[in-house]
Coordinates of C-alpha atoms in Angstrom, one line a residue:
M1 CA -4.2 47.1 18.4
K2 CA -5.6 48.7 15.2
L3 CA -6.5 45.7 12.7
F4 CA -7.2 45.5 9.1
N5 CA -10.5 47.5 9.3
K6 CA -8.6 50.8 10.5
I7 CA -8.7 52.0 7.0
T8 CA -11.9 50.5 5.2
G9 CA -11.3 52.7 2.2
T10 CA -7.9 50.7 1.5
L11 CA -10.0 47.6 0.5
C12 CA -10.5 49.7 -2.8
L13 CA -7.0 49.3 -3.7
L14 CA -7.6 45.9 -5.0
A15 CA -10.1 47.3 -7.4
L16 CA -7.4 49.5 -9.0
S17 CA -5.8 46.3 -10.5
V18 CA -8.7 46.0 -13.1
V19 CA -7.0 49.0 -15.0
I20 CA -3.8 47.8 -15.1
L21 CA -2.3 46.9 -18.5
T22 CA 0.8 44.9 -19.4
G23 CA 3.0 47.8 -20.8
C24 CA 6.5 48.6 -21.3
E25 CA 8.7 51.2 -19.3
G26 CA 7.4 54.6 -19.8
S27 CA 3.9 53.7 -20.9
E28 CA 0.9 56.4 -20.4
M29 CA -0.4 54.1 -17.7
Y30 CA 2.4 55.1 -15.3
S31 CA 2.5 58.9 -15.9
V32 CA 1.3 61.8 -13.9
N33 CA -1.6 62.0 -16.9
A34 CA -2.9 58.8 -15.5
P35 CA -7.0 58.7 -15.4
D36 CA -8.3 61.0 -12.8
W37 CA -10.4 58.4 -10.9
V38 CA -7.2 56.5 -10.2
A39 CA -5.7 60.0 -8.4
N40 CA -8.9 60.6 -6.7
K41 CA -8.9 56.9 -5.2
I42 CA -5.2 57.5 -4.0
D43 CA -6.3 60.8 -2.4
S44 CA -9.3 59.3 -1.0
I45 CA -7.0 56.8 0.9
K46 CA -5.0 59.6 2.2
N47 CA -7.8 61.5 3.3
A48 CA -9.2 58.5 5.2
K49 CA -6.0 58.5 7.2
S50 CA -6.1 62.1 8.0
G51 CA -6.8 62.9 11.5
D52 CA -6.1 59.5 12.5
D53 CA -3.3 58.9 15.4
G54 CA -1.0 57.9 12.6
P55 CA 0.9 54.6 11.6
L56 CA 0.8 51.5 13.7
Y57 CA 4.6 51.9 13.4
T58 CA 7.4 53.0 11.0
F59 CA 10.4 51.0 10.1
G60 CA 13.4 52.0 8.0
K61 CA 15.7 55.5 8.6
T62 CA 13.3 58.3 7.4
D63 CA 16.5 60.1 5.6
F64 CA 16.5 56.9 3.4
S65 CA 19.8 55.7 4.7
S66 CA 19.1 52.2 5.7
G67 CA 21.3 49.7 4.4
W68 CA 20.5 46.3 3.6
W69 CA 19.3 43.8 6.2
T70 CA 19.1 46.4 8.7
D71 CA 15.7 47.7 9.3
F72 CA 12.8 45.1 9.5
S73 CA 9.1 45.3 10.1
K74 CA 7.5 43.1 12.8
Y75 CA 6.9 39.4 12.5
Y76 CA 3.5 38.2 11.0
V77 CA 2.9 34.5 11.4
I78 CA 0.7 32.9 8.9
P79 CA -1.0 29.4 9.7
E80 CA -1.8 27.0 6.9
G81 CA -5.0 27.7 5.2
Q82 CA -5.1 31.4 6.3
K83 CA -4.3 34.8 4.5
W84 CA -2.3 37.7 5.7
E85 CA -3.5 41.2 4.3
A86 CA -1.6 44.3 5.2
T87 CA -1.4 47.9 3.9
F88 CA 1.6 50.4 4.2
D89 CA 3.0 53.6 3.0
L90 CA 6.2 53.0 1.0
H91 CA 8.4 55.9 1.0
I92 CA 11.0 56.2 -2.1
D93 CA 14.1 58.5 -2.0
A94 CA 13.2 60.8 -4.8
N95 CA 17.1 60.8 -5.5
A96 CA 17.1 57.0 -5.9
T97 CA 18.6 55.9 -8.9
N98 CA 18.5 51.8 -8.0
T99 CA 15.3 49.9 -8.6
Y100 CA 16.1 47.6 -5.4
K101 CA 15.7 50.7 -3.1
N102 CA 12.2 49.7 -2.0
F103 CA 11.1 46.8 0.0
V104 CA 11.4 42.8 0.3
L105 CA 9.0 40.3 1.6
V106 CA 10.7 37.6 3.4
L107 CA 8.9 34.2 4.1
T108 CA 10.6 31.8 6.5
S109 CA 10.0 28.8 8.9
D110 CA 8.4 29.9 12.2
S111 CA 11.5 30.9 13.9
E112 CA 13.4 33.9 15.1
R113 CA 15.5 35.5 12.3
G114 CA 19.2 34.0 12.5
G115 CA 18.0 31.5 15.3
A116 CA 18.9 27.9 15.1
G117 CA 15.5 26.9 13.6
Y118 CA 15.6 29.7 10.9
K119 CA 15.2 28.7 7.5
E120 CA 14.0 30.7 4.5
Y121 CA 11.6 30.0 1.7
G122 CA 13.0 33.0 0.0
A123 CA 12.5 36.7 -0.8
I124 CA 10.3 38.7 -3.1
R125 CA 11.1 42.2 -3.9
Y126 CA 8.6 44.8 -5.1
D127 CA 10.5 45.8 -8.1
Y128 CA 10.7 43.1 -11.2
Q129 CA 13.8 42.6 -12.8
P130 CA 13.9 39.1 -14.6
T131 CA 17.8 39.2 -15.3
G132 CA 18.8 40.5 -12.1
N133 CA 17.9 39.4 -8.2
S134 CA 14.4 40.7 -7.6
E135 CA 13.2 37.4 -6.2
W136 CA 15.6 34.8 -4.7
G137 CA 15.5 31.6 -2.5
D138 CA 15.6 27.7 -2.7
H139 CA 11.7 27.5 -2.7
I140 CA 10.7 30.5 -4.8
D141 CA 10.3 29.7 -8.4
R142 CA 10.9 33.0 -10.4
S143 CA 9.0 31.6 -13.4
L144 CA 5.8 32.2 -11.3
V145 CA 6.4 35.8 -10.9
E146 CA 4.3 38.5 -13.0
S147 CA 4.4 42.1 -12.5
N148 CA 3.0 44.9 -15.0
L149 CA 6.2 46.9 -14.8
T150 CA 9.6 45.3 -15.8
F151 CA 13.1 46.9 -15.3
A152 CA 15.6 45.6 -17.6
T153 CA 18.4 46.5 -15.1
D154 CA 18.7 47.9 -11.8
T155 CA 19.5 51.4 -12.9
D156 CA 16.2 51.8 -15.2
P157 CA 14.1 54.9 -14.6
G158 CA 10.9 54.2 -12.8
I159 CA 11.2 53.4 -9.1
D160 CA 9.2 56.2 -8.3
K161 CA 6.3 54.4 -9.7
L162 CA 6.6 51.9 -6.4
E163 CA 6.0 54.7 -3.9
G164 CA 2.5 54.8 -2.6
T165 CA 0.0 52.9 -0.3
V166 CA 0.7 49.2 -1.1
A167 CA -1.8 46.5 -0.5
L168 CA 0.1 43.3 0.3
T169 CA -1.5 39.9 0.4
V170 CA 0.2 36.5 1.5
D171 CA -2.5 33.8 0.6
R172 CA -2.3 30.2 1.9
T173 CA -6.1 29.5 1.7
G174 CA -5.6 27.4 -1.4
G175 CA -2.9 25.2 -0.4
G176 CA -0.3 26.8 -2.3
L177 CA 1.1 30.3 -2.0
I178 CA -0.2 33.5 -3.6
V179 CA 1.7 36.9 -2.9
T180 CA 0.3 40.1 -4.4
M181 CA 1.9 43.6 -4.0
D182 CA -0.3 46.5 -5.4
N183 CA -0.1 50.4 -5.1
G184 CA -2.8 50.9 -7.8
T185 CA -0.1 51.5 -10.3
V186 CA 2.2 48.7 -10.1
K187 CA 1.0 45.2 -9.3
K188 CA 3.4 42.2 -8.7
T189 CA 2.2 38.7 -8.0
Y190 CA 3.8 35.3 -7.2
T191 CA 1.4 32.2 -7.9
Q192 CA 2.3 28.8 -6.6
T193 CA -0.5 26.2 -6.6
T194 CA 1.5 23.4 -4.9
P195 CA 2.0 23.2 -1.3
L196 CA 5.0 24.5 0.4
V197 CA 7.6 22.1 1.7
N198 CA 7.5 22.4 5.7
L199 CA 10.8 24.1 6.9
N200 CA 10.1 24.0 10.5
A201 CA 12.1 21.7 12.9
D202 CA 8.7 20.9 14.6
Q203 CA 6.9 19.2 11.6
T204 CA 3.7 19.3 13.4
N205 CA 3.9 23.1 12.9
T206 CA 2.9 24.2 9.5
N207 CA 3.1 28.0 9.9
I208 CA 5.1 30.3 7.9
R209 CA 6.7 33.6 9.3
C210 CA 6.9 36.8 7.2
F211 CA 8.5 40.1 7.7
L212 CA 9.7 43.0 5.6
V213 CA 12.9 44.8 5.4
V214 CA 13.8 47.9 3.4
E215 CA 16.8 49.3 1.8
G216 CA 17.2 53.0 1.0
S217 CA 13.5 53.5 1.8
Y218 CA 11.1 53.4 4.7
I219 CA 7.6 52.1 5.6
D220 CA 4.6 53.5 7.6
F221 CA 2.7 50.3 8.5
L222 CA -0.9 51.1 8.5
S223 CA -3.1 47.9 9.0
S224 CA -2.9 43.9 9.2
N225 CA -5.6 41.5 9.9
I226 CA -3.1 39.3 11.7
E227 CA -1.8 40.6 15.0
P228 CA 2.4 41.1 14.8
Y229 CA 4.2 38.3 16.6
D230 CA 5.6 39.3 19.8
E231 CA 8.6 36.9 20.7
N232 CA 8.2 38.4 24.4
A233 CA 4.4 37.7 24.7
D234 CA 3.2 34.7 26.8
F235 CA 0.1 33.1 25.1
Q236 CA -2.5 30.9 26.7
P237 CA -3.0 27.4 25.3
V238 CA -6.3 27.0 23.0
S239 CA -6.0 23.2 21.9
L240 CA -4.2 20.0 22.3
K241 CA -3.9 17.5 19.7
L242 CA -3.0 13.9 20.4
T243 CA -2.1 11.3 17.8
G244 CA -0.4 7.8 17.5
I245 CA -2.7 6.1 19.9
P246 CA -3.6 2.7 18.2
T247 CA -7.4 1.8 18.1
E248 CA -6.9 -1.6 19.3
V249 CA -4.5 -3.3 21.7
L250 CA -4.3 -6.8 23.0
L251 CA -5.1 -7.6 26.8
G252 CA -1.9 -7.2 28.8
T253 CA -0.6 -4.4 26.7
T254 CA 1.3 -1.8 29.1
F255 CA 0.7 1.9 29.1
E256 CA 4.3 2.6 27.7
E257 CA 3.4 0.2 24.8
L258 CA 0.4 1.9 24.2
T259 CA 1.8 5.3 23.9
A260 CA 5.2 4.3 22.2
N261 CA 4.1 6.2 19.1
A262 CA 2.2 8.9 20.8
E263 CA 2.8 12.6 20.0
A264 CA 1.0 15.7 21.3
T265 CA 0.8 19.3 20.0
V266 CA -0.3 22.2 21.8
E267 CA -1.6 25.4 20.0
F268 CA -1.4 28.8 21.5
E269 CA -3.2 32.0 21.1
G270 CA -1.8 33.7 18.1
G271 CA -1.4 30.6 15.8
S272 CA 2.1 29.4 17.3
S273 CA 2.2 25.7 18.3
K274 CA 4.6 23.4 20.1
Q275 CA 5.5 19.7 20.3
L276 CA 4.9 18.1 23.5
E277 CA 6.7 15.3 25.3
L278 CA 4.5 12.9 27.3
K279 CA 6.1 13.7 30.6
D280 CA 4.7 17.2 29.9
L281 CA 1.1 16.0 30.0
Q282 CA -1.2 14.7 32.7
I283 CA -2.6 11.3 31.4
Q284 CA -5.0 8.9 32.5
V285 CA -6.8 5.9 30.9
V286 CA -10.3 5.1 32.3
P287 CA -11.4 2.7 32.7
D288 CA -8.6 0.4 33.7
M289 CA -6.4 -1.0 31.0
T290 CA -6.3 -4.5 32.5
K291 CA -9.7 -5.4 31.3
L292 CA -11.4 -6.0 28.1
G293 CA -13.7 -3.2 26.5
S294 CA -13.5 0.4 25.2
K295 CA -11.1 2.7 27.0
T296 CA -10.5 6.5 26.9
L297 CA -7.2 8.0 27.2
I298 CA -7.4 11.6 28.6
A299 CA -4.4 14.1 28.3
V300 CA -4.3 17.5 29.9
Y301 CA -1.8 20.2 29.5
N302 CA -1.9 23.5 31.5
K303 CA 1.1 25.9 30.6
T304 CA 1.4 28.7 28.7
S305 CA 3.8 29.4 25.7
K306 CA 6.5 30.7 28.5
G307 CA 5.8 27.6 30.6
S308 CA 3.7 29.3 33.5
A309 CA 0.4 28.0 34.6
S310 CA -2.4 28.5 32.1
E311 CA -5.5 30.3 33.1
Q312 CA -7.4 27.1 31.8
P313 CA -6.0 23.7 30.9
V314 CA -6.7 22.0 27.4
V315 CA -7.6 18.5 26.9
A316 CA -7.4 15.8 24.2
T317 CA -9.0 12.5 24.3
A318 CA -8.3 9.4 22.3
L319 CA -10.6 6.2 21.9
F320 CA -9.1 2.8 21.9
S321 CA -10.3 -0.7 22.9
V322 CA -8.6 -3.7 24.8
V323 CA -9.2 -7.2 22.9
N324 CA -8.1 -10.5 23.2
E325 CA -7.6 -10.6 19.4
L326 CA -6.7 -8.0 17.0
S327 CA -9.2 -7.2 14.3
A328 CA -7.9 -8.1 10.8
F329 CA -6.0 -5.4 8.4
T330 CA -7.4 -5.4 5.2
Q331 CA -5.5 -5.5 2.0
T332 CA -6.8 -4.6 -1.3
V333 CA -5.0 -5.2 -4.8
V334 CA -5.8 -2.0 -6.8
V335 CA -4.8 -0.7 -10.5
P336 CA -4.2 3.1 -10.7
T337 CA -5.3 5.0 -13.8
P338 CA -4.2 5.8 -16.3
L339 CA -2.5 2.4 -17.1
S340 CA 0.6 4.0 -17.9
I341 CA 2.3 7.3 -17.0
G342 CA 5.2 9.0 -18.7
A343 CA 6.9 9.1 -21.9
E344 CA 7.9 5.8 -23.6
D345 CA 11.3 7.0 -24.3
N346 CA 11.7 7.5 -20.8
S347 CA 12.3 11.5 -21.1
T348 CA 9.5 12.3 -18.5
P349 CA 10.4 15.7 -16.6
W350 CA 10.2 15.9 -13.0
W351 CA 6.7 16.4 -11.2
S352 CA 4.8 16.1 -14.8
V353 CA 2.7 12.9 -14.8
F354 CA 0.8 11.5 -12.0
T355 CA -1.8 8.6 -11.5
D356 CA -5.3 9.2 -9.8
N357 CA -5.6 9.6 -6.0
I358 CA -6.2 6.3 -4.3
K359 CA -7.7 6.4 -0.9
V360 CA -6.1 4.1 2.1
E361 CA -8.4 3.5 5.0
P362 CA -7.2 3.1 8.6
K363 CA -5.7 -0.2 8.8
E364 CA -5.8 -0.9 5.2
T365 CA -2.9 -1.6 2.8
K366 CA -3.2 -0.9 -0.8
V367 CA -1.3 -3.2 -3.1
V368 CA -0.1 -1.9 -6.7
N369 CA 1.8 -4.3 -9.3
F370 CA 3.4 -2.4 -12.1
T371 CA 6.5 -2.6 -14.5
N372 CA 9.2 0.1 -14.2
Y373 CA 11.2 1.4 -17.1
T374 CA 14.2 3.7 -16.9
A375 CA 16.6 5.6 -18.7
G376 CA 19.0 4.0 -16.3
D377 CA 21.6 6.7 -16.0
L378 CA 20.7 8.2 -12.5
N379 CA 19.2 6.3 -9.2
Y380 CA 16.2 8.9 -9.1
K381 CA 15.0 8.0 -12.7
N382 CA 12.6 5.5 -11.8
Y383 CA 8.9 5.6 -9.8
L384 CA 8.0 8.0 -7.0
I385 CA 5.2 7.3 -4.5
I386 CA 3.4 10.4 -2.9
L387 CA 1.5 10.2 0.3
N388 CA -1.0 13.0 0.5
K389 CA -4.5 14.2 1.6
A390 CA -7.5 14.4 -0.6
D391 CA -6.4 18.0 -1.6
F392 CA -2.9 16.7 -2.2
A393 CA -1.2 18.3 0.7
E394 CA 1.7 16.0 1.1
Y395 CA 2.7 13.8 4.1
A396 CA 5.6 12.3 2.3
V397 CA 7.2 11.3 -1.1
V398 CA 9.5 8.3 -1.6
R399 CA 11.8 7.3 -4.4
A400 CA 12.6 3.8 -5.9
D401 CA 16.3 4.3 -4.8
N402 CA 15.5 4.4 -0.9
W403 CA 15.1 8.1 -0.6
G404 CA 12.3 10.3 0.9
W405 CA 11.3 13.6 2.2
G406 CA 8.4 15.6 3.8
A407 CA 6.5 16.4 6.7
G408 CA 6.1 12.9 7.8
I409 CA 9.7 11.9 7.2
D410 CA 12.2 14.9 7.9
N411 CA 13.0 15.4 11.7
N412 CA 10.7 12.1 12.5
T413 CA 13.2 10.3 14.9
K414 CA 10.8 7.1 14.8
F415 CA 11.2 6.9 10.8
E416 CA 13.0 3.8 9.6
K417 CA 14.3 3.1 6.2
I418 CA 15.4 -0.1 4.8
G419 CA 17.2 -0.9 1.5
G420 CA 19.7 0.8 -0.8
F421 CA 23.4 -0.1 -1.3
A422 CA 26.9 0.7 0.1
T423 CA 28.8 0.8 -3.4
E424 CA 28.3 2.6 -6.7
E425 CA 29.0 -0.8 -8.4
E426 CA 25.8 -2.1 -6.6
W427 CA 23.7 0.9 -7.6
A428 CA 24.9 0.5 -11.1
T429 CA 23.6 -3.1 -11.1
W430 CA 20.4 -2.1 -9.6
R431 CA 19.8 0.8 -11.9
E432 CA 20.3 -1.6 -15.2
A433 CA 18.0 -4.2 -13.6
M434 CA 15.2 -1.4 -12.8
N435 CA 14.6 -1.0 -16.7
G436 CA 11.7 -3.6 -16.8
A437 CA 11.5 -4.5 -13.2
K438 CA 8.4 -6.0 -12.1
V439 CA 7.3 -4.0 -8.9
T440 CA 4.8 -4.6 -6.1
A441 CA 4.2 -1.8 -3.8
Y442 CA 2.5 -1.9 -0.4
I443 CA 1.1 1.2 1.1
T444 CA -0.3 0.9 4.5
N445 CA -2.3 3.2 6.7
N446 CA -1.9 2.0 10.2
G447 CA -4.6 4.0 11.5
D448 CA -2.5 5.7 14.4
G449 CA -1.3 8.6 12.5
T450 CA 1.6 6.5 10.8
A451 CA 2.1 5.0 7.4
D452 CA 4.5 2.4 6.0
I453 CA 5.5 1.8 2.4
K454 CA 7.1 -1.3 1.1
T455 CA 8.0 -1.9 -2.6
V456 CA 9.3 -5.5 -3.6
A457 CA 11.2 -5.2 -7.2
I458 CA 12.1 -8.1 -9.3
G459 CA 14.7 -6.8 -11.4
T460 CA 15.4 -8.1 -15.1
N461 CA 18.7 -9.7 -13.6
G462 CA 16.2 -12.2 -11.4
V463 CA 17.3 -10.2 -8.3
T464 CA 14.5 -9.4 -5.6
Y465 CA 15.3 -5.8 -4.5
T466 CA 13.2 -4.7 -1.4
Q467 CA 12.8 -0.9 -0.1
E468 CA 10.9 0.0 3.0
Y469 CA 9.9 3.2 4.5
K470 CA 8.2 2.6 8.1
G471 CA 6.9 4.9 10.6
I472 CA 6.1 7.9 8.3
N473 CA 4.1 10.4 10.7
T474 CA 1.7 13.4 10.7
V475 CA -0.8 11.3 9.0
D476 CA -4.5 11.8 9.4
P477 CA -5.6 8.4 9.1
D478 CA -9.1 9.6 7.8
D479 CA -7.4 11.6 5.0
F480 CA -4.9 9.3 3.4
Y481 CA -4.4 8.9 -0.1
F482 CA -1.5 8.0 -2.6
R483 CA -0.4 8.7 -6.0
F484 CA 2.5 7.6 -8.3
T485 CA 4.8 9.8 -10.3
C486 CA 8.0 9.3 -12.3
E487 CA 11.1 11.0 -13.5
G488 CA 13.3 9.8 -16.5
A489 CA 11.2 6.8 -16.6
H490 CA 7.6 5.5 -17.5
L491 CA 5.6 3.0 -15.6
V492 CA 2.9 0.5 -16.8
F493 CA 0.4 -0.8 -14.4
D494 CA 0.0 -4.7 -15.3
N495 CA -3.8 -5.8 -15.2
V496 CA -4.2 -8.5 -17.6
I497 CA -3.4 -12.1 -16.9
G498 CA -3.5 -14.5 -20.0
A499 CA -4.0 -14.4 -23.7
E500 CA -6.9 -12.2 -24.6
D501 CA -8.3 -14.6 -27.1
N502 CA -8.7 -17.1 -24.2
S503 CA -5.9 -19.6 -25.3
T504 CA -4.0 -19.3 -22.4
P505 CA -2.0 -22.7 -21.8
W506 CA -2.0 -24.4 -18.5
W507 CA 0.3 -22.9 -15.9
T508 CA 1.9 -20.0 -18.1
A509 CA 0.6 -16.7 -16.8
F510 CA 0.7 -15.4 -13.6
S511 CA -0.1 -12.3 -11.4
P512 CA 2.8 -10.9 -9.0
N513 CA 3.4 -12.8 -5.9
V514 CA 1.4 -10.6 -3.2
K515 CA 2.3 -10.9 0.7
I516 CA -0.5 -11.0 2.9
P517 CA 0.5 -10.8 6.7
A518 CA -1.1 -12.5 9.6
H519 CA -4.5 -11.3 10.6
T520 CA -4.9 -9.6 7.2
V521 CA -7.6 -10.3 4.7
C522 CA -6.8 -9.5 1.1
T523 CA -9.1 -8.5 -1.7
V524 CA -8.5 -8.6 -5.5
N525 CA -11.3 -7.7 -8.0
F526 CA -11.1 -8.7 -11.5
T527 CA -13.3 -9.8 -14.7
N528 CA -13.0 -13.4 -15.6
Y529 CA -13.2 -14.1 -19.3
T530 CA -13.4 -17.7 -20.7
A531 CA -13.3 -19.8 -23.6
A532 CA -16.2 -21.4 -21.6
D533 CA -16.4 -25.1 -23.0
L534 CA -14.8 -26.7 -19.9
N535 CA -15.2 -25.9 -16.3
Y536 CA -11.7 -25.5 -15.4
K537 CA -11.0 -22.9 -18.3
N538 CA -11.2 -20.0 -15.8
Y539 CA -9.3 -18.3 -13.1
L540 CA -7.2 -20.2 -10.2
I541 CA -6.0 -18.9 -6.9
I542 CA -2.5 -20.3 -5.9
L543 CA -1.6 -19.9 -1.9
N544 CA 2.1 -20.2 -1.6
K545 CA 5.4 -19.0 0.2
A546 CA 7.8 -16.4 -1.1
D547 CA 9.6 -19.0 -2.8
L548 CA 6.4 -20.3 -4.6
A549 CA 6.4 -23.5 -2.3
E550 CA 2.4 -24.2 -2.6
Y551 CA 0.1 -24.4 0.1
A552 CA -2.9 -25.1 -2.0
V553 CA -4.5 -24.2 -5.5
V554 CA -8.1 -23.8 -5.9
R555 CA -10.1 -23.3 -9.2
A556 CA -13.3 -21.5 -10.0
D557 CA -15.3 -24.7 -10.3
N558 CA -15.3 -25.3 -6.8
W559 CA -12.3 -27.7 -6.9
G560 CA -8.7 -27.7 -5.2
W561 CA -5.7 -29.4 -4.1
G562 CA -2.5 -29.1 -2.1
A563 CA -0.8 -29.8 1.2
G564 CA -3.5 -27.4 2.9
I565 CA -6.2 -29.3 1.4
D566 CA -5.7 -33.0 0.9
N567 CA -6.3 -35.0 3.9
N568 CA -7.4 -32.0 5.8
T569 CA -10.3 -33.3 7.8
K570 CA -11.4 -29.7 8.9
F571 CA -11.2 -28.2 5.4
E572 CA -14.5 -27.0 4.0
K573 CA -15.8 -26.4 0.5
I574 CA -18.7 -24.6 -0.5
G575 CA -20.3 -24.1 -4.0
G576 CA -20.7 -26.2 -7.2
F577 CA -23.7 -27.6 -8.6
A578 CA -25.4 -31.0 -9.0
T579 CA -26.3 -31.1 -12.7
E580 CA -24.6 -30.4 -16.0
E581 CA -27.3 -28.1 -16.9
E582 CA -26.3 -25.9 -13.9
W583 CA -22.7 -26.2 -14.9
A584 CA -23.3 -25.0 -18.7
A585 CA -25.2 -22.1 -17.5
W586 CA -22.5 -21.1 -15.0
R587 CA -19.8 -21.6 -17.7
S588 CA -21.5 -19.3 -19.8
A589 CA -22.1 -16.8 -17.2
M590 CA -18.5 -16.8 -16.5
N591 CA -17.4 -15.1 -19.6
G592 CA -17.6 -11.6 -18.6
A593 CA -18.2 -12.5 -14.8
K594 CA -17.2 -9.9 -12.0
V595 CA -15.3 -11.8 -9.3
T596 CA -14.3 -10.6 -5.9
A597 CA -11.9 -12.8 -4.2
Q598 CA -10.9 -12.5 -0.4
I599 CA -8.0 -14.2 1.0
S600 CA -7.6 -14.6 4.9
N601 CA -4.2 -15.1 6.6
K602 CA -5.8 -15.9 10.1
G603 CA -2.6 -16.0 12.0
D604 CA -3.2 -19.5 13.1
G605 CA -1.7 -21.3 10.7
T606 CA -4.9 -21.6 8.6
A607 CA -6.2 -19.5 5.6
D608 CA -9.8 -19.0 4.2
I609 CA -10.7 -18.1 0.5
R610 CA -14.0 -16.7 0.2
I611 CA -15.2 -15.9 -3.7
S612 CA -18.2 -13.9 -4.9
I613 CA -18.9 -14.0 -8.7
V614 CA -21.4 -11.8 -10.4
G615 CA -22.1 -13.8 -13.8
A616 CA -22.9 -12.2 -17.0
D617 CA -26.4 -13.6 -16.4
G618 CA -26.7 -11.3 -13.4
K619 CA -26.6 -14.2 -11.1
T620 CA -24.3 -14.3 -8.1
Y621 CA -22.4 -17.4 -7.5
T622 CA -20.3 -18.3 -4.3
Q623 CA -17.3 -20.3 -3.9
N624 CA -15.5 -21.0 -0.8
Y625 CA -12.5 -22.7 0.7
L626 CA -12.3 -22.7 4.5
G627 CA -9.8 -23.9 7.0
I628 CA -6.8 -24.6 4.4
N629 CA -3.8 -25.4 6.9
T630 CA -0.1 -26.3 6.9
I631 CA 0.0 -22.4 6.6
D632 CA 3.2 -20.3 7.8
P633 CA 1.6 -17.3 8.6
D634 CA 4.8 -15.1 8.5
D635 CA 5.4 -16.4 4.8
F636 CA 2.1 -16.5 3.1
Y637 CA 1.3 -15.0 -0.4
F638 CA -1.1 -15.6 -3.4
R639 CA -0.9 -15.5 -7.0
L640 CA -3.5 -15.7 -9.7
T641 CA -3.2 -18.0 -12.8
C642 CA -5.7 -18.9 -15.5
E643 CA -6.2 -21.6 -18.2
G644 CA -8.3 -21.1 -21.5
S645 CA -9.2 -17.8 -20.2
H646 CA -7.9 -14.4 -19.3
L647 CA -8.3 -12.2 -16.3
V648 CA -8.5 -8.3 -16.0
I649 CA -7.6 -6.8 -12.5
E650 CA -9.9 -3.9 -11.5

């Protein structure tokens, strides 16, 4: 097969675009008196083809009688991150009176045209008619199209300017989609910087498929850097990817439990891929799962794309450990920047404001507290949470009203959504309560290729509303981030507790209630500001249930009380000072001190609090409260408060 290097001279076509001016119909640029070097360049391309064995193939009736949707090019499959470059001779009927008698690029899912899985992103025709139908499709934004030749109607003169050798590029290397059509005279571009929605039924397949269709014209196809897709070809497997295997399992876990969330994808020559069932694989775990220690799961696949025996098998492995006790998940309270997003009058347009990208490590949960303000007239006019990679390629997007989409949700049979309401009356009440609602969001990277989102909103009516999105998949656990956006709303990320003049009265200012699951360590970082005249005028940490019934309260000055501390013979307290002079120095250092508090739900009915303080004097102070008991590990929360001070969460 002749590839793109068939005619090296055609690369020079791209250079011709530098002379193109934005002009009106009939300008000198398009006349037969165009600069000689342009004509010479076209001649050189024609000469480069002379003596060759002709085009790769021709489609469209050469008598210009092709009707709409009757004559097509071959398929070209473009994987994510790659670029398709092709050249062809477009032949225009000299008697054509309609601008649409040229060619159309159609972008689709990776499926046969008209088949069960066939879906279109849209189509881009070579002629540009802003008030007509020169581009269409649910996923093509016509505002992103530019051309140096504009037709006001489909009967304008000038269609002959589209004829000639066309260089076509479909570029996915930047994460979005850039399409260029250029014959050295007319250049049309489509520039989309945002990622494409995945329309494939198999969400692990991120390929798109392209083909050309002509009407009243025909094409001699000259070159392509991608081999055309042959639906009858049988391709060898080249790689196998295995996801959904946890990094740790308890001793006694069965193979079925180990692989409950496992998914496998095989990639074949030519760029196509297929999602497999575990029964399609040969799988073995070594060494034996019945003993503690590190294990390797080995998966082997030995079929071609048509299901015949392959020349060589492909292999994937996953490492995991069998343990007596699962390692603790980590949980971190974070404050996105900027501290508020959206217009304060709640007029924020769709997809216009975003927080920073915050990374979530494998087996970690990030916790965000904020206040949601909304126009209140439609359910979707609230916050949204975006799960994405570092480069913003999306896994999923979820809304406040129990709705979501994306590769990790669509066609995911293991995805679970919890929340929402059955009646419009309930939704109306919820919409009103969301204007000023206090929301806590939990974004979890499970470390096995899946992610969970949970939001708990305390509405202005005092009612608690919970939305959960569980089992979002297609996640790369080592490249997992989240962002917030909003529409018809604005968000304020609350990070100050107490009066900034340090006059905060006792038991008046609190952070939101943050849940800490069993076997999880939660970290919160904040700056402590204090009046500094008394030891207790600093932060306090409250351990309690969801209903705020207390287990224990501990202060910054190594003091605490509550059912989990009083009369607890195994409770251990570390820190404090022996002299008033030391306490006085500490009080002064606490004004502006950087505090890291770690609260552990050990899962056995006990909890630990470990606090590291870097004082304004540069010294590090430690306060530990270990072995707090009477804990229900399934109903364990913490809050911050303060007295004679204020806290800034970081």
